[in-house]
PDB file of C-alpha atoms in Angstrom:
ATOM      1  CA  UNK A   1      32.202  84.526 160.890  1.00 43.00           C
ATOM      2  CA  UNK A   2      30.103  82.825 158.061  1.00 45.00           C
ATOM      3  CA  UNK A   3      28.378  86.244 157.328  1.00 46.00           C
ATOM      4  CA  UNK A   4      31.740  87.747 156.557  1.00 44.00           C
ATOM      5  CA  UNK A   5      32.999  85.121 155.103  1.00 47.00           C
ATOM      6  CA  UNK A   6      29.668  85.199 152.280  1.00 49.00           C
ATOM      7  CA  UNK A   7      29.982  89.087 152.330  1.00 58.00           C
ATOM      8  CA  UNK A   8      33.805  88.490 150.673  1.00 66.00           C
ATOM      9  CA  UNK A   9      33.163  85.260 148.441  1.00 65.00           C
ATOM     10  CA  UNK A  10      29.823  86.781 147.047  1.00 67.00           C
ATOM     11  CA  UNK A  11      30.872  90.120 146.522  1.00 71.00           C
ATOM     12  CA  UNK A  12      34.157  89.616 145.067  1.00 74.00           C
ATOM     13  CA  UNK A  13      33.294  88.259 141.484  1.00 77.00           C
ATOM     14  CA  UNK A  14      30.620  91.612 141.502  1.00 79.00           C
ATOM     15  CA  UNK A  15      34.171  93.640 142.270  1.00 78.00           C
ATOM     16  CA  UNK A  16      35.557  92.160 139.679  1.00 79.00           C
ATOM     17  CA  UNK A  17      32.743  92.791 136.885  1.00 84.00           C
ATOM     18  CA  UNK A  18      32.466  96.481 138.104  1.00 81.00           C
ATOM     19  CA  UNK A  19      36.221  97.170 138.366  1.00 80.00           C
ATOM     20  CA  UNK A  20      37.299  94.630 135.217  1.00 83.00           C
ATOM     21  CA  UNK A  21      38.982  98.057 133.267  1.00 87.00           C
ATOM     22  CA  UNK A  22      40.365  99.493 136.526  1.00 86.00           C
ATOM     23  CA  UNK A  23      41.959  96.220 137.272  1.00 87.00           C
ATOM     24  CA  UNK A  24      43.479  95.762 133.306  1.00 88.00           C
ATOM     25  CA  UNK A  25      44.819  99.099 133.762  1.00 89.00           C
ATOM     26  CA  UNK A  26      46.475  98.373 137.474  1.00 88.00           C
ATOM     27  CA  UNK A  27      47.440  95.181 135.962  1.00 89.00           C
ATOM     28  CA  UNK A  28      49.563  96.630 133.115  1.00 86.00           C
ATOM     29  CA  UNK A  29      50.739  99.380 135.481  1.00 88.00           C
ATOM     30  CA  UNK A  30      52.162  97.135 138.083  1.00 85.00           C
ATOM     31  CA  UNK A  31      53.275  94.431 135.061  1.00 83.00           C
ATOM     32  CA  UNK A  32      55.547  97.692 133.237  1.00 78.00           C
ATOM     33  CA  UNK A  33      56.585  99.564 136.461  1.00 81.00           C
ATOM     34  CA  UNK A  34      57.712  96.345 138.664  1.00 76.00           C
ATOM     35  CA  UNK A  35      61.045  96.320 136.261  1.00 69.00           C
ATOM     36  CA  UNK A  36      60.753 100.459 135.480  1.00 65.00           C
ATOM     37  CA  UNK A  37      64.276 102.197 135.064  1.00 63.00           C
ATOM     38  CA  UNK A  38      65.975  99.451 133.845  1.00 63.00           C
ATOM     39  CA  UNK A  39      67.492  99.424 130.036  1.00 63.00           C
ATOM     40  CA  UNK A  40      65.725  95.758 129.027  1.00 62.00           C
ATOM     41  CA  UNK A  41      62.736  96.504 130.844  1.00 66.00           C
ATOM     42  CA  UNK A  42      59.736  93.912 131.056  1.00 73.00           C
ATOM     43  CA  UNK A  43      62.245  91.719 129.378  1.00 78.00           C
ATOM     44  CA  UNK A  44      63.929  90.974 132.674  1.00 75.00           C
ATOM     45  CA  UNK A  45      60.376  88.638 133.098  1.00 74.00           C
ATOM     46  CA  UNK A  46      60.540  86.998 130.628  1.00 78.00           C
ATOM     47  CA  UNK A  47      64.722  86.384 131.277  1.00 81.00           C
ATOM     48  CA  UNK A  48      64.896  84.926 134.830  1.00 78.00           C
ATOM     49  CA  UNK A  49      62.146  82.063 134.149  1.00 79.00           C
ATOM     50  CA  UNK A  50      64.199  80.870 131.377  1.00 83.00           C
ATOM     51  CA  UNK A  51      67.491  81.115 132.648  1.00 86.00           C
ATOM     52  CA  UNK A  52      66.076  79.011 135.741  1.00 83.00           C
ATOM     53  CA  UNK A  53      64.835  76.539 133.288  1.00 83.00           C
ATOM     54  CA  UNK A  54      67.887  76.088 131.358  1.00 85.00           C
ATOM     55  CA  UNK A  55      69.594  75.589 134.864  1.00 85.00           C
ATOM     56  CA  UNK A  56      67.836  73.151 136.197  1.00 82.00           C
ATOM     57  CA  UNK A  57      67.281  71.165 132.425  1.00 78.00           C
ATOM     58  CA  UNK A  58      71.370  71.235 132.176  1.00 82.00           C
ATOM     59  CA  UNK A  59      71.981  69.896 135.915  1.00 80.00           C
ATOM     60  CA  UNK A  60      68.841  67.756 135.907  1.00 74.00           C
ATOM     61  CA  UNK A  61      68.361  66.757 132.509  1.00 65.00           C
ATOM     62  CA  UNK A  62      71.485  66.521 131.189  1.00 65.00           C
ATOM     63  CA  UNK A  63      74.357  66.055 134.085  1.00 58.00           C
ATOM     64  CA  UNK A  64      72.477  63.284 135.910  1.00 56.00           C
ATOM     65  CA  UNK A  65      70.238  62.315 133.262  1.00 60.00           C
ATOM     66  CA  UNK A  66      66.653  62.531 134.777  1.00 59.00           C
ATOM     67  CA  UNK A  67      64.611  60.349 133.310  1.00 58.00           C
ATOM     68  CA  UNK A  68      60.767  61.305 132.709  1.00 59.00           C
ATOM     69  CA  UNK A  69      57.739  59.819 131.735  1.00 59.00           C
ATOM     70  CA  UNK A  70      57.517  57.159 128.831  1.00 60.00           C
ATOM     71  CA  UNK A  71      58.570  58.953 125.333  1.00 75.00           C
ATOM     72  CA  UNK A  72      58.551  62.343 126.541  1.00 84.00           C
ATOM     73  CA  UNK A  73      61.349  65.058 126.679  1.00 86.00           C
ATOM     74  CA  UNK A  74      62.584  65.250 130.170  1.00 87.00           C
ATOM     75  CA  UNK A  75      62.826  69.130 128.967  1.00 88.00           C
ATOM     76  CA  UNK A  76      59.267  69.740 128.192  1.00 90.00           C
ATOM     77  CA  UNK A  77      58.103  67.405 131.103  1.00 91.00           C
ATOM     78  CA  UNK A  78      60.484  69.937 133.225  1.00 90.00           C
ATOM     79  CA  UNK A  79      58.818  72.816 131.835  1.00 91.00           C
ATOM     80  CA  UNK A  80      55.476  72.100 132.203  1.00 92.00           C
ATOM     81  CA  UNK A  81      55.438  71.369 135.617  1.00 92.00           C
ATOM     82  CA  UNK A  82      57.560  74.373 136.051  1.00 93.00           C
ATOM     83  CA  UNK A  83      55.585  76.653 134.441  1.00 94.00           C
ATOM     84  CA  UNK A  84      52.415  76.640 136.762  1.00 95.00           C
ATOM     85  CA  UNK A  85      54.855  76.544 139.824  1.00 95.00           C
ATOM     86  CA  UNK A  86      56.669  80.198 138.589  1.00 93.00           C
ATOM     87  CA  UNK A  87      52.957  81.747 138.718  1.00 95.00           C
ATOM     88  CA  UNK A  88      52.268  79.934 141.849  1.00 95.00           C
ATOM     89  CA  UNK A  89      55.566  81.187 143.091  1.00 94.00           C
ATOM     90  CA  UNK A  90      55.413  85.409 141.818  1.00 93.00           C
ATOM     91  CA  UNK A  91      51.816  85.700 142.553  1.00 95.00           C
ATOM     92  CA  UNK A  92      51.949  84.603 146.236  1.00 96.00           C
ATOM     93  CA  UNK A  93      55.313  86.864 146.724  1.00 94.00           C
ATOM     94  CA  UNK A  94      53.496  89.531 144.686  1.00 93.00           C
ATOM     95  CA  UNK A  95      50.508  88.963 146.459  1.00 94.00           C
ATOM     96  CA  UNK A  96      51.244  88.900 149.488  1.00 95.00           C
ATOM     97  CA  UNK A  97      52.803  92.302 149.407  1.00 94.00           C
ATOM     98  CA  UNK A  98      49.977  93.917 147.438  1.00 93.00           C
ATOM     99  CA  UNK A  99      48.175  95.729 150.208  1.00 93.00           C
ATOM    100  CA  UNK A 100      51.644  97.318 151.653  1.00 91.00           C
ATOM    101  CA  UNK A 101      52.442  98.283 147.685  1.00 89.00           C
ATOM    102  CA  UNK A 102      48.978  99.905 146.996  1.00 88.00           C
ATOM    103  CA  UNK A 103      48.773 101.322 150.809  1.00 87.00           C
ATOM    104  CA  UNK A 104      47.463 104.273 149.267  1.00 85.00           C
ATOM    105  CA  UNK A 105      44.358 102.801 147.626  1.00 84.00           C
ATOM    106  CA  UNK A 106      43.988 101.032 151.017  1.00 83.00           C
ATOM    107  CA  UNK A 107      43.035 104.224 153.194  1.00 79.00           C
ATOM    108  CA  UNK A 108      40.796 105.100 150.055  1.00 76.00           C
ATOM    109  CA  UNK A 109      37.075 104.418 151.825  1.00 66.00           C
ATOM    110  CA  UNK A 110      35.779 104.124 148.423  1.00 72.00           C
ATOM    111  CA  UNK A 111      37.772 101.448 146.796  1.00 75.00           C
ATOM    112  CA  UNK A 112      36.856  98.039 147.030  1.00 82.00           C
ATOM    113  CA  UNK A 113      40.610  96.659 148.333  1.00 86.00           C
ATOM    114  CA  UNK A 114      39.918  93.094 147.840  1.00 86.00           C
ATOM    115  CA  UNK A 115      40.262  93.375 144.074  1.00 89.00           C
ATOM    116  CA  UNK A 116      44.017  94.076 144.986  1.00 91.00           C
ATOM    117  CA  UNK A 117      44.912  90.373 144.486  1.00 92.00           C
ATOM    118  CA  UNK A 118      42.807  90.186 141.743  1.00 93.00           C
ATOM    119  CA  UNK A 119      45.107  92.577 140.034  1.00 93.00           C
ATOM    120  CA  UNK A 120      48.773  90.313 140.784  1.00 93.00           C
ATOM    121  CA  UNK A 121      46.980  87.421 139.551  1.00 93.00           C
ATOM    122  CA  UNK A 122      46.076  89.651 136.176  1.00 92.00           C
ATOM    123  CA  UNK A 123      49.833  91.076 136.317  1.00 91.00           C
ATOM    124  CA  UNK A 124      51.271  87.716 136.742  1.00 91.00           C
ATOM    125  CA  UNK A 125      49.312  86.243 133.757  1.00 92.00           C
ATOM    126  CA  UNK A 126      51.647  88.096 131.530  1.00 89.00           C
ATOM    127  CA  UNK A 127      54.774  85.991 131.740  1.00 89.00           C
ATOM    128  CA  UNK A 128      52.583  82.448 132.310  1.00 93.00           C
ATOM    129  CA  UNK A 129      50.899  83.090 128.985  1.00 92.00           C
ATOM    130  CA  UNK A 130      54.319  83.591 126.972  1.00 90.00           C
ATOM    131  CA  UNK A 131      55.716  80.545 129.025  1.00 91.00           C
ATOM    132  CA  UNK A 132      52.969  78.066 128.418  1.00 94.00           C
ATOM    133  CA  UNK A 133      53.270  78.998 124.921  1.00 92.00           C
ATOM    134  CA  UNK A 134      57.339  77.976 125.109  1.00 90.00           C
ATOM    135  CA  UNK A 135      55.881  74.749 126.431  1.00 91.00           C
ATOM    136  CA  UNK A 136      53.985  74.165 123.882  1.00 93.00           C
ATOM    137  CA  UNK A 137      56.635  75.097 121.112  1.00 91.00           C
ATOM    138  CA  UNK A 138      59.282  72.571 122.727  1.00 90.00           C
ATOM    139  CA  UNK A 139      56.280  69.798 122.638  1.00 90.00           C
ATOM    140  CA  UNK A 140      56.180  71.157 118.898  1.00 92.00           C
ATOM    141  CA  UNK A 141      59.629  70.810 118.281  1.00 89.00           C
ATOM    142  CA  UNK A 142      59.484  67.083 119.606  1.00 88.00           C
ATOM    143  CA  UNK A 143      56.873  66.203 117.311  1.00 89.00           C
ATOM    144  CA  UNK A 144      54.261  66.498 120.148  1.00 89.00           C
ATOM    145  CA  UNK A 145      51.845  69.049 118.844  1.00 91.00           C
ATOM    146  CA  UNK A 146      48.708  70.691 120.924  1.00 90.00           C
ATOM    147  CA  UNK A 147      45.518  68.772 120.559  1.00 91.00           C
ATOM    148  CA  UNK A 148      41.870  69.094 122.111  1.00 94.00           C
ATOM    149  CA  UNK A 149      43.267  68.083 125.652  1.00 93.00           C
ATOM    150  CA  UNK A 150      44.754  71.592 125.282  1.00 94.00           C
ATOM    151  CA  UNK A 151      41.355  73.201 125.777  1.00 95.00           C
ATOM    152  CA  UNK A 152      41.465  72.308 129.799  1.00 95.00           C
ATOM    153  CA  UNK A 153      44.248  74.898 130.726  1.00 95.00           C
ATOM    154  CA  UNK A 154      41.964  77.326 130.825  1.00 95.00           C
ATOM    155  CA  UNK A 155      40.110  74.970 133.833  1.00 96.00           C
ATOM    156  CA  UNK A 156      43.312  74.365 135.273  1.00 97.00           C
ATOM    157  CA  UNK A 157      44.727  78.150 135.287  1.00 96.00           C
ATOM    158  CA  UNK A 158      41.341  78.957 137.342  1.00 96.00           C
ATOM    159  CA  UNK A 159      41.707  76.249 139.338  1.00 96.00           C
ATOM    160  CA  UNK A 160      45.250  77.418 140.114  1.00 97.00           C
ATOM    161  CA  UNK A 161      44.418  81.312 140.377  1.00 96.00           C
ATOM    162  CA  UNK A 162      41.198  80.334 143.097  1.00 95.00           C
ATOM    163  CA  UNK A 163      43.494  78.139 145.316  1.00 96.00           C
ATOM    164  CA  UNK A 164      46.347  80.747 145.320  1.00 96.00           C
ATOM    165  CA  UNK A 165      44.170  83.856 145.555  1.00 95.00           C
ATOM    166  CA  UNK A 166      42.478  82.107 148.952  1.00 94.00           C
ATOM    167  CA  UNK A 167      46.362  81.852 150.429  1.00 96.00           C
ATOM    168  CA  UNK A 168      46.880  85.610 149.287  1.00 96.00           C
ATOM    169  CA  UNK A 169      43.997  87.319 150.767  1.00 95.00           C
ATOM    170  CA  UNK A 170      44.927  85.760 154.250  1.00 95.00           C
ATOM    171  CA  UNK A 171      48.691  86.397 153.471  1.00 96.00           C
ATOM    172  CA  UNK A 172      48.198  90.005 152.294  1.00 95.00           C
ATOM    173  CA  UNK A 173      45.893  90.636 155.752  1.00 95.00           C
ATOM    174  CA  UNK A 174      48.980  89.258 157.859  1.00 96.00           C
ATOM    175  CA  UNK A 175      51.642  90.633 156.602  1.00 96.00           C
ATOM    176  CA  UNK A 176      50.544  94.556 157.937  1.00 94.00           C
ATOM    177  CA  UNK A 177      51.019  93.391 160.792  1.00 94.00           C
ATOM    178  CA  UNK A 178      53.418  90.313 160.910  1.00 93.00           C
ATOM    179  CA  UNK A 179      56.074  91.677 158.183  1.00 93.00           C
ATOM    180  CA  UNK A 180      58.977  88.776 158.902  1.00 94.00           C
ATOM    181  CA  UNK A 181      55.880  86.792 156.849  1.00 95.00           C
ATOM    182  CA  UNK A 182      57.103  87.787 153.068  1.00 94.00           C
ATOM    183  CA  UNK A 183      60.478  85.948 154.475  1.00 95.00           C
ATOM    184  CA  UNK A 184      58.954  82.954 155.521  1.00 95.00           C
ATOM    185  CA  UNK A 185      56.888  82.704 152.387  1.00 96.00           C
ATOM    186  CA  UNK A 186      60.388  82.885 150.065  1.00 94.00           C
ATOM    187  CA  UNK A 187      61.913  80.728 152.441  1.00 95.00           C
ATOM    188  CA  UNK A 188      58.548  78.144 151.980  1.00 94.00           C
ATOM    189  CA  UNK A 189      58.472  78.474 148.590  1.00 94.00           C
ATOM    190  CA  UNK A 190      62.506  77.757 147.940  1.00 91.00           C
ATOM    191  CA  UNK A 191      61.513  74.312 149.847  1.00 92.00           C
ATOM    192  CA  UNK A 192      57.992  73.892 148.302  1.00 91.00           C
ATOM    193  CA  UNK A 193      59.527  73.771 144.686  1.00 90.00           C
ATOM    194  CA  UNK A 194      60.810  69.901 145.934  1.00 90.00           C
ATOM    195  CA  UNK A 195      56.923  69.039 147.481  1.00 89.00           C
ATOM    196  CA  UNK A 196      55.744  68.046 143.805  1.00 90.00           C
ATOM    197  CA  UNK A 197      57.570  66.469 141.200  1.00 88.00           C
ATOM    198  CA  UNK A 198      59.007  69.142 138.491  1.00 88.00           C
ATOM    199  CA  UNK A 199      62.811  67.828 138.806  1.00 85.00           C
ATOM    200  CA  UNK A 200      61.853  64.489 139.257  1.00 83.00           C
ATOM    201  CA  UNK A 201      59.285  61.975 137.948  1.00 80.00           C
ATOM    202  CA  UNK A 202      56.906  60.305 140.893  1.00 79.00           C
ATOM    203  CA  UNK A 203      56.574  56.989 138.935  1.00 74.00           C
ATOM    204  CA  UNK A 204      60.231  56.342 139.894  1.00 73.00           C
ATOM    205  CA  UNK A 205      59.113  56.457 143.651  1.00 72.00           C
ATOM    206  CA  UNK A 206      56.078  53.947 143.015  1.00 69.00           C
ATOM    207  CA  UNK A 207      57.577  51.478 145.448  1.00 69.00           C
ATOM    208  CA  UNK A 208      57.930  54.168 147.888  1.00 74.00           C
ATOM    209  CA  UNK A 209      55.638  54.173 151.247  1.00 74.00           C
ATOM    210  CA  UNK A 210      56.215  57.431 151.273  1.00 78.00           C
ATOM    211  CA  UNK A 211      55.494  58.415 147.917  1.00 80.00           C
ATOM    212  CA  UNK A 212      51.848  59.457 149.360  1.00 82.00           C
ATOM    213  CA  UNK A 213      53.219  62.576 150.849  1.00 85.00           C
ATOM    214  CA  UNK A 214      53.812  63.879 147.332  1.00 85.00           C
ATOM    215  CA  UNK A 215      50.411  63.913 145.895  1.00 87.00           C
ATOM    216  CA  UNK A 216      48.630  65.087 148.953  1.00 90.00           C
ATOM    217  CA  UNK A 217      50.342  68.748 148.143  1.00 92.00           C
ATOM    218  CA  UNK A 218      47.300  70.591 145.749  1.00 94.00           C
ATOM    219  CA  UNK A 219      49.892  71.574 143.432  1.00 95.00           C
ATOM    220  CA  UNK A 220      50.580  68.186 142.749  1.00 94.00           C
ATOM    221  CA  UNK A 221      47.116  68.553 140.880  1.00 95.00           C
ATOM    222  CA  UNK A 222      47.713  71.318 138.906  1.00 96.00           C
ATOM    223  CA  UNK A 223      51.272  70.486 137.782  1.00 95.00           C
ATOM    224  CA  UNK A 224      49.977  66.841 136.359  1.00 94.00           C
ATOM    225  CA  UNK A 225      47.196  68.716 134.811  1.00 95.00           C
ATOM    226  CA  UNK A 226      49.324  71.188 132.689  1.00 96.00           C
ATOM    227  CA  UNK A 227      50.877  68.029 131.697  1.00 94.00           C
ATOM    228  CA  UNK A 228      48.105  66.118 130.931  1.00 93.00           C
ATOM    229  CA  UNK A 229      46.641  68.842 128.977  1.00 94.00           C
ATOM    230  CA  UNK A 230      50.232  69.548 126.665  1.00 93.00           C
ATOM    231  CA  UNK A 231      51.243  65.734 126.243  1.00 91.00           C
ATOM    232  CA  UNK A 232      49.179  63.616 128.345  1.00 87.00           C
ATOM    233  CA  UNK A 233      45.792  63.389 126.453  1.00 87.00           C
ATOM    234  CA  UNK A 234      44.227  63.260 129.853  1.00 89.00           C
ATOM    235  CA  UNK A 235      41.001  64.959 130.763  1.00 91.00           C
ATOM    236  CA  UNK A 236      40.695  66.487 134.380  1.00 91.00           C
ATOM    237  CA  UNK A 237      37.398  64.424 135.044  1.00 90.00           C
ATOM    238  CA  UNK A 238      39.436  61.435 134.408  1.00 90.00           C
ATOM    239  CA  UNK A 239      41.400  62.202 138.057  1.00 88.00           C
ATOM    240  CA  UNK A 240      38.184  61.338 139.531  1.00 86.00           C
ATOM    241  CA  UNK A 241      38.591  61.414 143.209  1.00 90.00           C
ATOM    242  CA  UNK A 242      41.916  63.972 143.448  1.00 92.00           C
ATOM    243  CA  UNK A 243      39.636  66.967 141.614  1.00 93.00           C
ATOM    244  CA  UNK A 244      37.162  66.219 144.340  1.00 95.00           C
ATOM    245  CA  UNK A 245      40.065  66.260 146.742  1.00 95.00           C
ATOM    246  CA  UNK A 246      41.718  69.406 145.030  1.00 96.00           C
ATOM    247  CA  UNK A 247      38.581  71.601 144.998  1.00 96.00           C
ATOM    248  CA  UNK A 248      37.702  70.614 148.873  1.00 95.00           C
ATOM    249  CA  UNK A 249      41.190  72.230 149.250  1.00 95.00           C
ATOM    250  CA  UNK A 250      40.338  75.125 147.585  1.00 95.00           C
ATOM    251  CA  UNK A 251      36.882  75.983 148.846  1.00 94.00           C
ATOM    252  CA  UNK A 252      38.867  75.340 152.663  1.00 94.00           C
ATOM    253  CA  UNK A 253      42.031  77.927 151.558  1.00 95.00           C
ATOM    254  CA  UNK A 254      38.904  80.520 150.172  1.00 93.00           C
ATOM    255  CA  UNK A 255      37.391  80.266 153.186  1.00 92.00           C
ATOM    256  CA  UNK A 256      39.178  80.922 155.536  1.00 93.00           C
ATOM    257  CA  UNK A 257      41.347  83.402 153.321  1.00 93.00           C
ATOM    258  CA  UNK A 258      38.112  85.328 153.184  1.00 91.00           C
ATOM    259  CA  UNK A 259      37.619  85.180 156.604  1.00 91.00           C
ATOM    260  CA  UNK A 260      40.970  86.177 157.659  1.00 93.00           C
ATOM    261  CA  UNK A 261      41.018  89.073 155.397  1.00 92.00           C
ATOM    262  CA  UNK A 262      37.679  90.348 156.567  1.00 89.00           C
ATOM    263  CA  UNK A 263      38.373  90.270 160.153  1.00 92.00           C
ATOM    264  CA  UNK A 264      41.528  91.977 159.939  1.00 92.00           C
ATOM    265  CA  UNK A 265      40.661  94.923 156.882  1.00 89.00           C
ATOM    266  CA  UNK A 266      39.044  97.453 159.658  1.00 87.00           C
ATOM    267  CA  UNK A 267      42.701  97.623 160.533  1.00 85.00           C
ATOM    268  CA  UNK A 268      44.629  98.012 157.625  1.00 86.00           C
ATOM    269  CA  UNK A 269      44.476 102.168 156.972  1.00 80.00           C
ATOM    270  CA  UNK A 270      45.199 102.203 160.829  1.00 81.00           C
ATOM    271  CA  UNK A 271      48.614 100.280 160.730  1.00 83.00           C
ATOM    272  CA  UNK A 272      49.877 101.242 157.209  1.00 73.00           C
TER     273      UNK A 272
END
């Protein structure tokens, strides 16, 4: 198990490097085709993410009047914990669904199938860049503008691709053969989006027992560290302990996400 679990982890980021212009070209492929034959086209992307936003900052932020943290915009404090949580959210569907979408690259012996993900994560990038950017523009607008702190979303975007790309390489290896999964995952994820505080702010809960169950969730991590890195002024090293705790997390979901899809790829052309 550990040998094919090394084979995967090592030879992925040499994938990568060889394949970088095959995977830009996949990714803008699959980013222009997924809304193909429709009259506004990629726009639709861009469209849903915002209307969702405006939805929940009009029930939430304005009809009962969540409050959020200190002097800050309950909008942009919705937004940019919202913001890693929508690619969190399309590149695990996306994902998950990428070996069953490219079946026909899957029976190719010569193609190296585990930079499949690799490609949803690039595809997904897309709409997270333009959205990050709205988050920064509302800070703007507030009088919060983008500082040095800014500099750490590239650390927490990785951090956020690695730990998703580990639940998508075991996801995408069961789903060929346990399809009811790309249900469960919607269903997970309609639920999940209440695990970490975007609607609400945790500080409210402080008196809470429970208020531990909250933070143990990895994207609780990630969504406080877009935040930290727009408004916060706070540097990741500074979460001491919870990076250690995130990236334990990470290296576990990698693991065995590599293992999982290495056991099972013999199978794949066989089944699809």
């Amino acid at each position: 198990m550990a040998s094919l679990n090394n084979s995967l982890l090592l030879s992925l980021p040499r994938s990568i490097c060889q394949n970088r212009r095959l995977i830009a070209k996949l990714a803008k492929n699959d980013f222009k085709t997924r809304y193909a034959g429709s009259y506004l086209g990629i726009i639709w992307a861009f469209i849903q993410p915002i209307v969702t936003v405006l939805v929940y900052w009009l029930v939430f932020g304005l009809g009962f009047k969540s409050a959020s943290q200190a002097d800050v915009p309950f909008v942009l404090y919705l937004t940019c914990g919202i913001v890693p949580w929508f690619y969190c959210q399309e590149l695990l569907l996306s994902g998950t669904n990428v070996l069953l979408e490219y079946s026909y690259l899957v029976k190719k012996v010569v193609f190296e199938i585990g930079v499949l993900p690799v490609v949803k994560a690039a595809s997904a990038f897309f709409v997270h860049a333009f959205f990050v950017l709205v988050a920064i523009v509302i800070g703007m607008l507030y009088g919060i503008y983008p500082s040095v702190y800014l500099l750490q979303l590239v650390y927490y975007f990785a951090a956020l691709v690695l730990f998703i790309l580990g639940l998508v390489y075991a996801t995408s290896a069961i789903v060929i053969f346990f399809r009811d999964l790309t249900q469960i995952i919607s269903i997970t994820l309609q639920i999940g989006i209440w695990s970490v505080p975007i609607m609400f702010v945790l500080q409210s809960f402080e008196t809470k027992s429970w208020v531990w169950i909250f933070r143990i969730n990895p994207m609780y991590y990630i969504i406080t560290g877009y935040r930290d890195a727009i408004y916060g002024h706070v540097w990741f090293w500074e979460r001491g302990w919870y990076t250690l705790y995130y990236w334990g997390w990470t290296a576990a979901v990698l693991l065995l996400g590599s293992v999982i899809f290495r056991k099972l790829k013999p199978h794949f052309a066989d089944v699809l």
